[in-house]
XYZ file of C-alpha atoms in Angstrom:
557
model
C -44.168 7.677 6.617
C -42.453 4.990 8.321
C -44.587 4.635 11.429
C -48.014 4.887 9.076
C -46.363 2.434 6.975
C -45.529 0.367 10.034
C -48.797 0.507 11.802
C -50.357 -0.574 8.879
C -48.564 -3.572 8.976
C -49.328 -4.146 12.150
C -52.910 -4.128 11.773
C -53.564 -7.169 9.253
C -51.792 -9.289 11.995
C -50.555 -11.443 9.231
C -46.944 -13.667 9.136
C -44.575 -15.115 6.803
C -46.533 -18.215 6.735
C -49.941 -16.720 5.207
C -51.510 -17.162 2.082
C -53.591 -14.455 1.829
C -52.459 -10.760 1.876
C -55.564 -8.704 0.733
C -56.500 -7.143 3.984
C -53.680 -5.184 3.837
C -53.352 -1.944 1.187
C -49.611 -2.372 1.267
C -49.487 -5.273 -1.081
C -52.120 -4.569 -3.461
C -49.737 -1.697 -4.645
C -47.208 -2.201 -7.684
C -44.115 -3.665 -6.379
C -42.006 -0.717 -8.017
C -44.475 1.467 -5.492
C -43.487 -0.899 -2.403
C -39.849 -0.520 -3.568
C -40.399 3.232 -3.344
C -42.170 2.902 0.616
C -39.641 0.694 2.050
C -36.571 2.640 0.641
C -37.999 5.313 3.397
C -37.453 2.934 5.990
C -34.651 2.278 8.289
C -32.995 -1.122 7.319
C -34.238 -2.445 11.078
C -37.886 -1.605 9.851
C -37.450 -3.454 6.649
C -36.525 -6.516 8.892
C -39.646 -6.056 10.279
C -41.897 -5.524 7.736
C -40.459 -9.016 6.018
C -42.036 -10.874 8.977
C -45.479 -9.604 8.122
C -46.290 -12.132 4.950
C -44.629 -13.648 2.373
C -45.950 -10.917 -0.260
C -44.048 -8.669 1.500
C -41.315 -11.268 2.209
C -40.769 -11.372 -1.448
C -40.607 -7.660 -1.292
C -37.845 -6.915 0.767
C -35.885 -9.669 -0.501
C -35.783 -7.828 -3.959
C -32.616 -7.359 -5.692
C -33.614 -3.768 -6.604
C -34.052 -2.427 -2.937
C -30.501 -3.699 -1.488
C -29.392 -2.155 -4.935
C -30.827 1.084 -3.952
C -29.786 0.517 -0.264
C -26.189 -0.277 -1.187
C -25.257 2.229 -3.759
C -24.085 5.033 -1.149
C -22.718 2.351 1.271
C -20.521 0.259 -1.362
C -19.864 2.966 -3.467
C -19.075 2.635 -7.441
C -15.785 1.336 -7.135
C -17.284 -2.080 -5.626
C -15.453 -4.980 -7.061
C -18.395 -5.895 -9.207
C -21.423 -3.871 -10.650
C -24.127 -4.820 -8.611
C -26.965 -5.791 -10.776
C -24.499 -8.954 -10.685
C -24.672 -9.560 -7.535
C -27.493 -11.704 -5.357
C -29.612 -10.104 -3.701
C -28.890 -11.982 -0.318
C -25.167 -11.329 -0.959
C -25.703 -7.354 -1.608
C -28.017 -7.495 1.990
C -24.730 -9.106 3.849
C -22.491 -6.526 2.737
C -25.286 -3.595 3.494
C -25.147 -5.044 6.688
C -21.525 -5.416 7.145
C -20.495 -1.782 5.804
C -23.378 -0.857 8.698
C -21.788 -2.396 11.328
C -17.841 -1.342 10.312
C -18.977 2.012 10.238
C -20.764 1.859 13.789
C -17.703 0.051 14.658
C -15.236 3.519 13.311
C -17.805 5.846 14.981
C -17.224 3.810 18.266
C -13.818 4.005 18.463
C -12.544 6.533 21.302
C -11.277 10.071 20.378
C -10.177 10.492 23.685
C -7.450 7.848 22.587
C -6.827 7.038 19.267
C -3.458 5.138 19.659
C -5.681 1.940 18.937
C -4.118 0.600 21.983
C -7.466 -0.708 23.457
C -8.671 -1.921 19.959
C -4.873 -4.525 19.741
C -6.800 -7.818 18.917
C -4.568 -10.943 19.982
C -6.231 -13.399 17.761
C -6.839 -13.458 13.384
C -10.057 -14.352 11.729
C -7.632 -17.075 10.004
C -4.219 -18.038 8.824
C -3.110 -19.659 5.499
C 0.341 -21.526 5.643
C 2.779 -21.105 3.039
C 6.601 -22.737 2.681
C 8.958 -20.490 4.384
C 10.093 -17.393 2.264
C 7.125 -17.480 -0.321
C 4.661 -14.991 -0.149
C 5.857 -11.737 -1.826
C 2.753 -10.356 -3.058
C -1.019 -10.683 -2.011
C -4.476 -8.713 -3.766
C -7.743 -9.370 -2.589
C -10.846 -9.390 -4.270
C -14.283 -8.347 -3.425
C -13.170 -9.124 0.475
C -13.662 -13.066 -0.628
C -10.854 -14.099 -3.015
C -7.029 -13.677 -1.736
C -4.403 -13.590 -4.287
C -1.190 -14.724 -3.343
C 1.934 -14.866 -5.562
C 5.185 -16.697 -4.377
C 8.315 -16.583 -4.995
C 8.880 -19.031 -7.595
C 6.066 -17.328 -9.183
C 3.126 -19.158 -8.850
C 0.012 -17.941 -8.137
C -2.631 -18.779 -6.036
C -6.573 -18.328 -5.620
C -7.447 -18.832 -2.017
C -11.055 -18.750 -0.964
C -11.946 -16.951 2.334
C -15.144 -17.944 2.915
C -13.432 -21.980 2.901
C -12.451 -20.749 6.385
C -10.430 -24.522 6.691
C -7.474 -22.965 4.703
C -6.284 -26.156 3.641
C -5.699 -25.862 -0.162
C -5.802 -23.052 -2.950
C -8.573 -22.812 -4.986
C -7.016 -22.267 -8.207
C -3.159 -22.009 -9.073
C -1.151 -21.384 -11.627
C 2.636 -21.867 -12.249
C 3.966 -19.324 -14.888
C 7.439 -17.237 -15.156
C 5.510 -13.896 -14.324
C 8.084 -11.130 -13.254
C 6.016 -8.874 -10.844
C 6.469 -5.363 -12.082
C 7.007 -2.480 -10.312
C 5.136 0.803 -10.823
C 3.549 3.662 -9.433
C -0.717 4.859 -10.266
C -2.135 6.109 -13.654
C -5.695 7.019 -13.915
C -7.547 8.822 -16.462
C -10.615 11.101 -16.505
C -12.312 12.578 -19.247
C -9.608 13.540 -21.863
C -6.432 13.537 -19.742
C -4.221 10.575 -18.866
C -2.832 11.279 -14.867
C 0.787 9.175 -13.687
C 2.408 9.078 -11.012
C 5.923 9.392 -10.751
C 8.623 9.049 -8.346
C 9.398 12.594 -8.436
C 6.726 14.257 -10.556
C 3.205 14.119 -11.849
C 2.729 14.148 -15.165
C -0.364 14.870 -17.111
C -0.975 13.136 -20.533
C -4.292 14.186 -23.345
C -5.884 11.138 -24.150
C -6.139 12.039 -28.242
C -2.096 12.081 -28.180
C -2.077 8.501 -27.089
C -4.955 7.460 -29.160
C -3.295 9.161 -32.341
C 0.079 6.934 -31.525
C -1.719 3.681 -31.176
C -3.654 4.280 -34.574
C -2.994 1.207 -36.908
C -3.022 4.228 -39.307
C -0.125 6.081 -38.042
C 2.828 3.749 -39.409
C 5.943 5.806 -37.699
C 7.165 5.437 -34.484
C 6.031 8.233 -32.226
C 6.227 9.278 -29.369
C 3.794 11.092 -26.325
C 4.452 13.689 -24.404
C 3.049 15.355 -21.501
C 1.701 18.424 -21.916
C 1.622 19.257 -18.158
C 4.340 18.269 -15.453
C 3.812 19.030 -11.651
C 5.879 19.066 -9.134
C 4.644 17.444 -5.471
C 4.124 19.920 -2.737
C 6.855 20.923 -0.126
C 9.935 18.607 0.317
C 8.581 14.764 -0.283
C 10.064 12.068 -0.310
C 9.474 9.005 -3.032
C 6.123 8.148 -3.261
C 5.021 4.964 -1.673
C 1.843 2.563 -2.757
C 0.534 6.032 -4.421
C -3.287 5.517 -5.662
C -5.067 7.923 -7.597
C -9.099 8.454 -6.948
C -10.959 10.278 -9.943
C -13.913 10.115 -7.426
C -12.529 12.019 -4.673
C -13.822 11.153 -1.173
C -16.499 13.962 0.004
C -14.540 14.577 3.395
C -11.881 16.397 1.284
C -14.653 18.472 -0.223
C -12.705 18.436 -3.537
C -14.552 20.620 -6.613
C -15.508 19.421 -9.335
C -13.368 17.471 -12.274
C -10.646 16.955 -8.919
C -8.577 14.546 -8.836
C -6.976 12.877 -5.894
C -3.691 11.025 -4.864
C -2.966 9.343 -1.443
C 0.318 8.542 -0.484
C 2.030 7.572 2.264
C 5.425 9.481 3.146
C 7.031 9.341 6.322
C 4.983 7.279 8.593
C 1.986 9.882 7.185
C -1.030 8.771 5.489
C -1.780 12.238 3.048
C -4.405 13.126 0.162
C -3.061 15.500 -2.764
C -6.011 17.163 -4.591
C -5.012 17.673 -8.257
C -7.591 20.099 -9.373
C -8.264 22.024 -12.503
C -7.044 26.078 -12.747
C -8.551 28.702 -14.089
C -8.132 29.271 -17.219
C -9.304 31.394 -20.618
C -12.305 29.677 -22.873
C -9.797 29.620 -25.790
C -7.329 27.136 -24.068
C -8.361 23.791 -25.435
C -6.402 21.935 -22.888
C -7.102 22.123 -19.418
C -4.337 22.869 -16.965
C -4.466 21.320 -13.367
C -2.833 22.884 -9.833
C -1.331 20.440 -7.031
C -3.185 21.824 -4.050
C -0.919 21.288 -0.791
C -1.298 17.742 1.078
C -3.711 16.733 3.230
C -2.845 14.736 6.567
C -5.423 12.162 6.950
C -3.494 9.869 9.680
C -0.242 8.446 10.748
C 1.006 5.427 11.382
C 3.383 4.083 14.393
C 7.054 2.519 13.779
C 8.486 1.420 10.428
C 5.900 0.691 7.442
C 6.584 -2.774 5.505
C 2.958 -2.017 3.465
C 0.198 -0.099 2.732
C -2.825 -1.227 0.766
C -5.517 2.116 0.396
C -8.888 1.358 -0.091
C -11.330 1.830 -2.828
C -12.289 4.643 -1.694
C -9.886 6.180 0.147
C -11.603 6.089 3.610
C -9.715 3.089 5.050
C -6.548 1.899 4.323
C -4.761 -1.350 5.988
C -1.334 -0.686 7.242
C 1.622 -3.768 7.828
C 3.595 -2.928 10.644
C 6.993 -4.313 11.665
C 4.958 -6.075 14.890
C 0.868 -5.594 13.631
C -1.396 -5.543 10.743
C -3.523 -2.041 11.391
C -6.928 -0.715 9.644
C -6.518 3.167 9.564
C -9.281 5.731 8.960
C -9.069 9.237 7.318
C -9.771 12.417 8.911
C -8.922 15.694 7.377
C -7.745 18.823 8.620
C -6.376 17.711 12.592
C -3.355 18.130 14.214
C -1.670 14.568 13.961
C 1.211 15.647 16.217
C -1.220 15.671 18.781
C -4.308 13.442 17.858
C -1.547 10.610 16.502
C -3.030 7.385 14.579
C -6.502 6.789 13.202
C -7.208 3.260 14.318
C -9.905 1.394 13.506
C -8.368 -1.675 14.755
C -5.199 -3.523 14.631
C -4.058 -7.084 15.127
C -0.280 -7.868 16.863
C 1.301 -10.620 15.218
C 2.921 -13.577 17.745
C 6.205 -14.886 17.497
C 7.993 -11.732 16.361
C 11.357 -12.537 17.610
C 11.439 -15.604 14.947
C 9.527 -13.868 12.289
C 9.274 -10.781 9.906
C 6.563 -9.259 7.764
C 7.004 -9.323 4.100
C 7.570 -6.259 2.459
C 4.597 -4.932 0.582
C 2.876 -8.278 1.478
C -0.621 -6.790 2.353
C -4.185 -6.844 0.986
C -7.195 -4.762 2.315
C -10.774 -5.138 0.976
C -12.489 -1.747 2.031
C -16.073 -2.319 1.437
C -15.785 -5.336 4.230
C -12.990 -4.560 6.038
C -11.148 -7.793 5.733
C -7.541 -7.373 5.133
C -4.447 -10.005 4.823
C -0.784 -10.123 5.658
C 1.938 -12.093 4.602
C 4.909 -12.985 6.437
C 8.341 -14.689 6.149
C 7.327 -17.509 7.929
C 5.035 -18.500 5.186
C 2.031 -17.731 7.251
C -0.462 -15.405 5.844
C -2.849 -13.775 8.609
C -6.597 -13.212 7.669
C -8.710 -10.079 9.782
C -11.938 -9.068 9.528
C -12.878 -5.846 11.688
C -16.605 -7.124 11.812
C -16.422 -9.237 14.721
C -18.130 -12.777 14.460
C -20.501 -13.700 17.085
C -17.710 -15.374 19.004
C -14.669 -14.738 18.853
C -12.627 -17.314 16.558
C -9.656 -19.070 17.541
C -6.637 -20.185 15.497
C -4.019 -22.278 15.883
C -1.611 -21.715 14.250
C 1.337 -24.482 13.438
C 4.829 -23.194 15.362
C 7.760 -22.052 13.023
C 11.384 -22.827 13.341
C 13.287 -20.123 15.783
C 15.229 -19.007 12.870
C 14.748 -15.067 11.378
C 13.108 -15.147 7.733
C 14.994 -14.309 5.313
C 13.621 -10.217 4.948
C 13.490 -10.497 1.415
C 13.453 -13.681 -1.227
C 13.482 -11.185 -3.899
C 16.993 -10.319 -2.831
C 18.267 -13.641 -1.902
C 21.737 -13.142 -1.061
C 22.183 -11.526 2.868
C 25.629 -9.199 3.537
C 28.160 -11.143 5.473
C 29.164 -8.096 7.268
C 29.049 -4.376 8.292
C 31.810 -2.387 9.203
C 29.966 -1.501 12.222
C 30.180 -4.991 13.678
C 31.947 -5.710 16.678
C 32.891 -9.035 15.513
C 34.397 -7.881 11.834
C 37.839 -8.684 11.392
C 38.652 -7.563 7.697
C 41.062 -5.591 5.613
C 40.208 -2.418 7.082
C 43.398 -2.458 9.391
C 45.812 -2.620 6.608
C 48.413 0.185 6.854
C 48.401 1.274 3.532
C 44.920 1.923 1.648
C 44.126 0.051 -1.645
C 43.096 1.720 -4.612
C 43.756 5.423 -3.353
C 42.704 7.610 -6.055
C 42.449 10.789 -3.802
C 43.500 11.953 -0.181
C 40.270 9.668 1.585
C 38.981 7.958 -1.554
C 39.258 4.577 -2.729
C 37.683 2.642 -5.836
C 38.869 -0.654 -4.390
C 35.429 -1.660 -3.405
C 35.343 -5.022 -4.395
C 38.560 -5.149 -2.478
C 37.368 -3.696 1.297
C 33.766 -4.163 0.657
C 33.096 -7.451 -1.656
C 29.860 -7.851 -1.301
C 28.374 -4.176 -1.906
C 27.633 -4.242 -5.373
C 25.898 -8.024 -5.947
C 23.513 -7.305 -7.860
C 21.544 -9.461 -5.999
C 22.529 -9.052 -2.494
C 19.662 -7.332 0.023
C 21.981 -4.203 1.266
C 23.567 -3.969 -2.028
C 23.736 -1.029 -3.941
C 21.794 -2.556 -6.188
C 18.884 -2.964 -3.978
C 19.755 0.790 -2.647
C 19.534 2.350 -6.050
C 15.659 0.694 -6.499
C 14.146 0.298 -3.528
C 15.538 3.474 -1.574
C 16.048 5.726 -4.390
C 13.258 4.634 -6.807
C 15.571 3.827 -10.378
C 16.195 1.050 -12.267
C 19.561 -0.368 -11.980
C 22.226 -1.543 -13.155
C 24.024 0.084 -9.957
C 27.438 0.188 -8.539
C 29.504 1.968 -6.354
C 32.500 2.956 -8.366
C 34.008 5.209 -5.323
C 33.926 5.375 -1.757
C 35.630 7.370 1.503
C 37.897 5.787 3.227
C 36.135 7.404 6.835
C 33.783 3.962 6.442
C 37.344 1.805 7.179
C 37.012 3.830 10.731
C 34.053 2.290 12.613
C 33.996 5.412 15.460
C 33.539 7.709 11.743
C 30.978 5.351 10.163
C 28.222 8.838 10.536
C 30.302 10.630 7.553
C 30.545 7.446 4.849
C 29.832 8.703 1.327
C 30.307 6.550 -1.773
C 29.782 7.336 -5.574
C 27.213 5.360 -7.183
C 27.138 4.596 -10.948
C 23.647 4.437 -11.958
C 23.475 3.534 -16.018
C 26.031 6.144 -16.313
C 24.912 8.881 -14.291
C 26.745 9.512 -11.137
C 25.088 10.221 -7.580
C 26.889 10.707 -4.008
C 25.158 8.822 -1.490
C 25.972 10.541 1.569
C 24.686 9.533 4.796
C 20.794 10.225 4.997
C 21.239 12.481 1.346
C 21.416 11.155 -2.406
C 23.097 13.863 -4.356
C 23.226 14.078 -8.077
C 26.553 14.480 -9.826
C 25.306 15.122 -13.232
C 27.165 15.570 -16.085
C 30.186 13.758 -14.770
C 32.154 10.664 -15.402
C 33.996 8.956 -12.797
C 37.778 10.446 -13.881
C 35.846 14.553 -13.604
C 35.108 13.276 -10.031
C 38.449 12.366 -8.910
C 40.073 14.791 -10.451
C 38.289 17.387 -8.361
C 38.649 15.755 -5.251
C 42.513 15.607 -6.400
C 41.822 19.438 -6.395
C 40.157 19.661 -2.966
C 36.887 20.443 -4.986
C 34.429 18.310 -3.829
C 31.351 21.303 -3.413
C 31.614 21.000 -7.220
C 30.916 18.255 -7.427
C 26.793 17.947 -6.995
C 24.211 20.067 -8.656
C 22.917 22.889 -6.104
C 19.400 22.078 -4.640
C 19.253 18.772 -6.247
C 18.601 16.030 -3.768
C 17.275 12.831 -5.113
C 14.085 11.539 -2.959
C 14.210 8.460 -1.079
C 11.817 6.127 0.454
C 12.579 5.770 4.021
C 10.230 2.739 4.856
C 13.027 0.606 2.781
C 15.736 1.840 4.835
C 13.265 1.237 8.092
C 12.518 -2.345 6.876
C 16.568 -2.598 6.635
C 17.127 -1.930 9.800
C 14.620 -3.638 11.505
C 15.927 -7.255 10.271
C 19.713 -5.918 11.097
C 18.317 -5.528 14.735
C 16.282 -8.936 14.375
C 19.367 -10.787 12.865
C 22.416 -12.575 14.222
C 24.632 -9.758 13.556
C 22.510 -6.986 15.131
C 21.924 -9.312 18.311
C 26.195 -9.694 18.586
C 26.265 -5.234 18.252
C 24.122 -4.957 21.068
């Protein structure tokens, strides 16, 4: 069809510039007809059929073709629907999604470290003060939100490729909430939890809200899940009620990608088998997919729409990653599409969870301490751009404004001179326990110190404080025994032993029902069996990565 539909063409030997178009059959067709023939075209041929006249022109300029061209390119979950979208602006994305996926088929198997694929130079960078960025979204690959840290936000505009000023802003006491994914699909409600999944019917929720129903009332789930094999918390978790066709998910699926340890996974939530007469229907966590993996510690991940891409902030690069199912990542190691090394990392650190990623275009954003916020775009321009960006004081960020206080010390430090070599421990309670924290360890439970248990309890362990450590062994006074620390933490009254890499749960006891067994020489009574509290590593790997950057972890060389 398309070379008789070509040849055609070719035989009026007409151009853009004609008036007249009856010698050729094509036009005298309706246009919903011409729609129909061109849709069987490749997009090159459609380029050349526009050059034939402007009837035809017209034709392929129509908002209804790149609407049909588009739909199985940009997918649903496109920022807008399209019927609102120009027709010329629908044919630039067509043709960008084109060339980002000849760009992923390109890339090597043979080595898919993304080595080759490092870019040295950003499609752009915006400058912010020093410290500010903590949060970035971006919207239809064009419109970059950025939230600082006195909490104003901004509205930059890409496509002003100058950078020099927001396009909108607004200054409002907005405190950025925390949370995990909910989704919902037909009749039942999905969330994500740090340790569980639980499933929610849509009716209960409905029947709460009622303006009818005057008494408070509560919703429950009527199905909780468990996440496959040991995991730890959940990080950036996004839930897809579309599932992506690689994973070859049946029908009514749902998924849920996560990132755990440096691994990019999918986890298919799909429905069970179950009698007619069951009105509710049950679902089954099918065991994680590994889809790719990403190299040294993780300060964000932003997934895409749709689950094929997702754009990765390393401690030294911004990275686009790709999904394959089903291969042996031990072996076949990261899925790069491309990445980007950031300059000037000995004076600078990424912010954490400071990353945007636009799928459909694959433009994606980072934000870093330095107040500079680096724009990429996988779809190479013609020539390659480059940016200058201004030079930044040879000072480390701060690694977290949200936590603004930094610890003065570590008992690992060479340099620490501190109350540790007394003779006689303070606040003794029990042969190697202490609760004189404040006393050896002041600054531990700040609430607002980056280190603190504070910031331990909610950022490693995934609950909302108020934290503090109300016990501790005395083996962290004795730097060459710092590997068997262990402190009691105080979490809104429930008790957990943090114990080197392991968070324990002490549940049912009070602080006095702790020392008094250790009194006893009791202490393997003191946790529940088999109940290890998860942890996200990446905040631990963020930790340690300024330590090493900072003053202090320069002197402990």
């Amino acid at each position: 069809m398309s070379s008789v539909a070509l040849a055609t063409l070719r035989s009026t030997g007409e151009s853009p510039g004609s008036t007249t178009a009856t010698s050729c059959p094509l036009v005298d067709l309706l246009p919903e007809l011409i729609t129909q023939i061109l849709l069987l075209l490749k997009i090159s041929d459609i380029l050349r059929v526009r050059q034939t006249c402007r009837h035809l022109f017209a034709q392929t300029r129509s908002q209804i073709l790149w609407i049909r061209i588009a739909r199985p390119l940009l997918r649903p979950s496109w920022g807008l629907l399209l019927q609102v979208i120009p027709a010329q602006t629908i044919e630039d994305l067509v043709f960008r999604a084109k060339r980002l996926a000849a760009i992923q088929r390109n890339v090597s198997t043979d080595d898919d470290s993304g080595g080759k694929d490092i870019r040295t130079s950003f499609e752009g960078v915006i400058v912010r003060p020093r410290d500010s960025p903590i949060w970035l979204h971006l919207i239809r690959g064009r419109w970059l939100l950025v939230q600082l840290n006195d909490f104003t936000l901004e509205l930059w505009d890409l496509d002003d490729t100058t950078y020099a000023n927001p396009a909108a802003t607004w200054r409002q006491k907005l405190q950025p909430q925390k949370t995990l994914d909910i989704c919902i699909q037909g009749d039942v409600i999905f969330v994500a939890r740090n340790r569980n999944l639980e499933l929610y019917s849509t009716s209960d929720v409905e029947e709460a809200l009622s303006p009818q129903n005057l008494a408070t009332r509560s919703v429950s789930p009527f199905q909780s899940l468990t996440y496959p094999g040991v995991s730890p918390l959940l990080h950036n978790p996004k839930f897809y009620i579309n599932p992506p066709s690689f994973l070859e998910a049946s029908s009514r699926s749902v998924v849920l990608m996560r990132f755990i340890d440096n691994f990019w996974e999918a986890l298919i939530l799909q429905p069970q088998q179950q009698p007619a007469s069951d009105p509710q229907r049950k679902y089954e966590a099918v065991n994680a997919h590994s889809l790719a993996s990403s190299m040294g510690p993780i300060y964000g991940v932003s997934f895409g729409e749709d689950g094929y891409r997702s754009a990765i902030l390393g401690c030294d690069r911004l990275a686009i990653h790709y999904a394959k199912r089903e291969e042996d990542l031990s072996t076949a190691g990261a899925h790069t599409l491309v990445s980007w090394k950031f300059p000037d990392m000995e004076f600078d650190l990424p912010r954490p969870g400071c990353v945007a990623f636009d799928e459909a275009t694959g433009i994606c954003a980072a934000g870093m301490g330095s107040g500079r916020i680096w724009i990429g775009d996988a779809v190479l321009r013609w020539e390659m751009k480059k940016v200058d960006a201004p030079s930044i004081p040879h000072q480390l960020p701060h690694p977290d404004p949200r936590w603004p206080q930094l610890p003065p010390f570590y008992f690992w430090d060479r340099g620490y001179r501190g109350p540790h070599s007394d003779p006689d421990l303070v606040g003794e309670v029990a042969p190697g326990w202490s609760t004189a924290v404040d006393y050896y360890i002041p600054w531990r439970n700040e609430p607002r110190m980056y280190g603190g248990i504070q910031w331990f309890v909610e950022n490693v362990m995934g609950i909302p404080g108020p934290a503090r450590t109300v016990l501790f062994s005395t083996k962290l006074l004795a730097r060459d025994d710092i590997g068997r620390w262990a402190e009691f933490v105080d979490v809104n009254g429930r008790m957990f032993l943090v114990k080197g890499d392991r968070r324990e749960v002490a549940d049912g006891l009070t602080l006095a029902d702790v020392i008094e067994r250790l009194k006893q020489g009791r202490f393997g009574t003191i946790v529940v069996p088999d109940e290890g509290w998860a942890s996200d590593c990446m905040a631990l790997d963020q930790h340690i990565g300024w330590y090493k950057a900072s003053d202090l972890g320069k002197l402990n060389k």
